[in-house]
mmCIF file of C-alpha atoms in Angstrom:
data_model
loop_
_atom_site.group_PDB
_atom_site.id
_atom_site.type_symbol
_atom_site.label_atom_id
_atom_site.label_comp_id
_atom_site.label_asym_id
_atom_site.label_seq_id
_atom_site.Cartn_x
_atom_site.Cartn_y
_atom_site.Cartn_z
ATOM 1 C CA MET A 1 -127.626 70.183 19.976
ATOM 2 C CA LYS A 2 -124.499 72.325 19.813
ATOM 3 C CA LYS A 3 -124.155 72.176 23.592
ATOM 4 C CA ARG A 4 -124.268 68.363 23.514
ATOM 5 C CA MET A 5 -121.652 68.182 20.776
ATOM 6 C CA LEU A 6 -119.424 70.558 22.716
ATOM 7 C CA PHE A 7 -119.983 68.550 25.895
ATOM 8 C CA PHE A 8 -119.009 65.268 24.193
ATOM 9 C CA LEU A 9 -115.990 66.915 22.595
ATOM 10 C CA VAL A 10 -114.798 68.203 25.976
ATOM 11 C CA ILE A 11 -115.344 64.765 27.568
ATOM 12 C CA ALA A 12 -113.485 63.006 24.744
ATOM 13 C CA LEU A 13 -110.615 65.472 25.036
ATOM 14 C CA ALA A 14 -110.431 64.999 28.814
ATOM 15 C CA ILE A 15 -110.401 61.208 28.467
ATOM 16 C CA GLY A 16 -107.737 61.404 25.784
ATOM 17 C CA LEU A 17 -105.517 63.663 27.875
ATOM 18 C CA SER A 18 -105.891 61.521 30.974
ATOM 19 C CA SER A 19 -105.024 58.344 29.095
ATOM 20 C CA CYS A 20 -101.959 60.017 27.585
ATOM 21 C CA SER A 21 -100.709 61.129 30.974
ATOM 22 C CA GLN A 22 -101.222 57.663 32.462
ATOM 23 C CA SER A 23 -99.304 55.958 29.668
ATOM 24 C CA SER A 24 -96.305 58.275 29.877
ATOM 25 C CA LYS A 25 -92.973 56.740 30.807
ATOM 26 C CA SER A 26 -91.644 56.767 34.337
ATOM 27 C CA GLN A 27 -89.074 59.393 35.294
ATOM 28 C CA GLY A 28 -86.259 56.821 35.318
ATOM 29 C CA ALA A 29 -86.971 55.617 31.801
ATOM 30 C CA LYS A 30 -87.375 58.680 29.638
ATOM 31 C CA GLU A 31 -86.403 58.712 25.979
ATOM 32 C CA VAL A 32 -85.014 61.620 24.021
ATOM 33 C CA THR A 33 -85.041 61.413 20.241
ATOM 34 C CA THR A 34 -83.784 63.568 17.412
ATOM 35 C CA GLU A 35 -86.132 65.606 15.221
ATOM 36 C CA ASN A 36 -86.067 63.000 12.445
ATOM 37 C CA PRO A 37 -88.010 59.962 13.722
ATOM 38 C CA GLU A 38 -86.700 57.797 10.865
ATOM 39 C CA ASN A 39 -83.090 58.342 12.005
ATOM 40 C CA LYS A 40 -82.823 55.526 14.526
ATOM 41 C CA GLU A 41 -79.025 55.829 14.588
ATOM 42 C CA GLY A 42 -79.233 59.322 16.084
ATOM 43 C CA GLN A 43 -81.560 58.409 18.924
ATOM 44 C CA ALA A 44 -80.276 58.739 22.462
ATOM 45 C CA ARG A 45 -81.902 57.037 25.431
ATOM 46 C CA ASP A 46 -81.619 57.745 29.103
ATOM 47 C CA ILE A 47 -82.783 54.457 30.600
ATOM 48 C CA ASP A 48 -82.665 53.294 34.192
ATOM 49 C CA VAL A 49 -80.511 50.212 33.587
ATOM 50 C CA VAL A 50 -80.884 48.996 37.174
ATOM 51 C CA ALA A 51 -84.669 48.881 36.932
ATOM 52 C CA ARG A 52 -84.475 47.285 33.513
ATOM 53 C CA ALA A 53 -82.032 44.622 34.724
ATOM 54 C CA ASN A 54 -84.237 43.888 37.738
ATOM 55 C CA ASP A 55 -87.288 43.578 35.480
ATOM 56 C CA GLN A 56 -85.450 41.139 33.220
ATOM 57 C CA PHE A 57 -84.194 39.075 36.150
ATOM 58 C CA ASN A 58 -87.703 38.986 37.639
ATOM 59 C CA LYS A 59 -89.142 37.775 34.326
ATOM 60 C CA MET A 60 -86.599 34.948 34.398
ATOM 61 C CA GLY A 61 -87.441 34.055 37.987
ATOM 62 C CA ILE A 62 -84.128 35.340 39.360
ATOM 63 C CA THR A 63 -84.341 37.438 42.513
ATOM 64 C CA LEU A 64 -81.365 39.513 43.651
ATOM 65 C CA ASP A 65 -80.660 39.977 47.354
ATOM 66 C CA GLU A 66 -79.560 43.289 48.897
ATOM 67 C CA ALA A 67 -75.842 42.658 48.380
ATOM 68 C CA GLN A 68 -76.463 41.782 44.737
ATOM 69 C CA GLN A 69 -78.600 44.909 44.326
ATOM 70 C CA ALA A 70 -75.753 47.030 45.704
ATOM 71 C CA LYS A 71 -73.290 45.383 43.315
ATOM 72 C CA LEU A 72 -75.718 45.946 40.437
ATOM 73 C CA GLN A 73 -75.925 49.656 41.324
ATOM 74 C CA GLU A 74 -72.126 49.863 41.448
ATOM 75 C CA ILE A 75 -71.705 48.181 38.066
ATOM 76 C CA ALA A 76 -74.456 50.242 36.420
ATOM 77 C CA ALA A 77 -72.713 53.447 37.508
ATOM 78 C CA LYS A 78 -69.706 52.477 35.369
ATOM 79 C CA TYR A 79 -71.709 52.445 32.134
ATOM 80 C CA ASP A 80 -72.887 55.614 30.370
ATOM 81 C CA PHE A 81 -75.568 54.419 27.973
ATOM 82 C CA ALA A 82 -76.807 57.969 27.385
ATOM 83 C CA GLY A 83 -73.420 59.022 26.015
ATOM 84 C CA VAL A 84 -73.372 56.352 23.316
ATOM 85 C CA THR A 85 -74.562 57.474 19.897
ATOM 86 C CA SER A 86 -74.155 54.546 17.526
ATOM 87 C CA LYS A 87 -76.100 51.328 17.554
ATOM 88 C CA GLU A 88 -72.908 49.252 17.501
ATOM 89 C CA GLU A 89 -71.407 51.043 20.496
ATOM 90 C CA ARG A 90 -74.649 50.657 22.443
ATOM 91 C CA ARG A 91 -74.824 46.948 21.615
ATOM 92 C CA ALA A 92 -71.197 46.422 22.663
ATOM 93 C CA MET A 93 -71.731 48.358 25.909
ATOM 94 C CA ARG A 94 -74.896 46.385 26.668
ATOM 95 C CA GLN A 95 -73.038 43.102 26.105
ATOM 96 C CA ASP A 96 -70.194 44.224 28.382
ATOM 97 C CA PHE A 97 -72.753 45.246 31.021
ATOM 98 C CA GLN A 98 -74.514 41.884 30.783
ATOM 99 C CA LYS A 99 -71.227 39.972 31.066
ATOM 100 C CA ASP A 100 -70.256 42.103 34.059
ATOM 101 C CA LEU A 101 -73.582 41.322 35.732
ATOM 102 C CA TYR A 102 -73.288 37.638 34.946
ATOM 103 C CA ASN A 103 -69.744 37.341 36.291
ATOM 104 C CA ASN A 104 -69.951 39.690 39.294
ATOM 105 C CA VAL A 105 -73.564 39.769 40.508
ATOM 106 C CA LEU A 106 -75.189 36.401 39.896
ATOM 107 C CA THR A 107 -74.524 33.402 42.126
ATOM 108 C CA PRO A 108 -73.391 30.135 40.495
ATOM 109 C CA GLU A 109 -76.937 28.784 40.918
ATOM 110 C CA GLN A 110 -78.423 31.845 39.226
ATOM 111 C CA GLN A 111 -75.829 31.576 36.442
ATOM 112 C CA ALA A 112 -76.776 27.923 35.919
ATOM 113 C CA ALA A 113 -80.472 28.858 35.757
ATOM 114 C CA LEU A 114 -79.728 31.604 33.234
ATOM 115 C CA ASP A 115 -77.559 29.254 31.171
ATOM 116 C CA GLY A 116 -80.386 26.723 31.131
ATOM 117 C CA MET A 117 -82.796 29.353 29.854
ATOM 118 C CA ARG A 118 -80.347 30.402 27.147
ATOM 119 C CA GLU A 119 -79.843 26.805 26.019
ATOM 120 C CA SER A 120 -83.567 26.115 25.903
ATOM 121 C CA ARG A 121 -83.928 29.240 23.795
ATOM 122 C CA GLY A 122 -81.159 28.120 21.439
ATOM 123 C CA ASN A 123 -78.780 30.969 22.360
ATOM 124 C CA LYS A 124 -75.551 29.067 22.979
ATOM 125 C CA ASP A 125 -73.090 31.984 22.736
ATOM 126 C CA GLY A 126 -74.378 33.737 25.887
ATOM 127 C CA ASN A 127 -75.439 36.994 24.188
#
């Protein structure tokens, strides 16, 4: 009886550990937080903004070509999201990044498609 209990405990532990390792974040999207989990203002994130932007564009049905991908990489290199500590600074930097992408990466057709999605969502100010 004790051997069975131990066996099931070991199996449960192995399954738990394997599921935790599979659900871990990718190397490009790791998060680092402060010791106090309730202090959201002090959290710092090191996020792969290029991958995140591509994911968002893909969800909207917008596909970037190679030249646009290169421009996206160039623009993303200008922004240091990891160095920003306050929520307001991060929000302002994200808005600047999005405007930069909109104005310098997207084609007029892609901009029109994005504008249409924003209008259908009720977001008229473009943020």
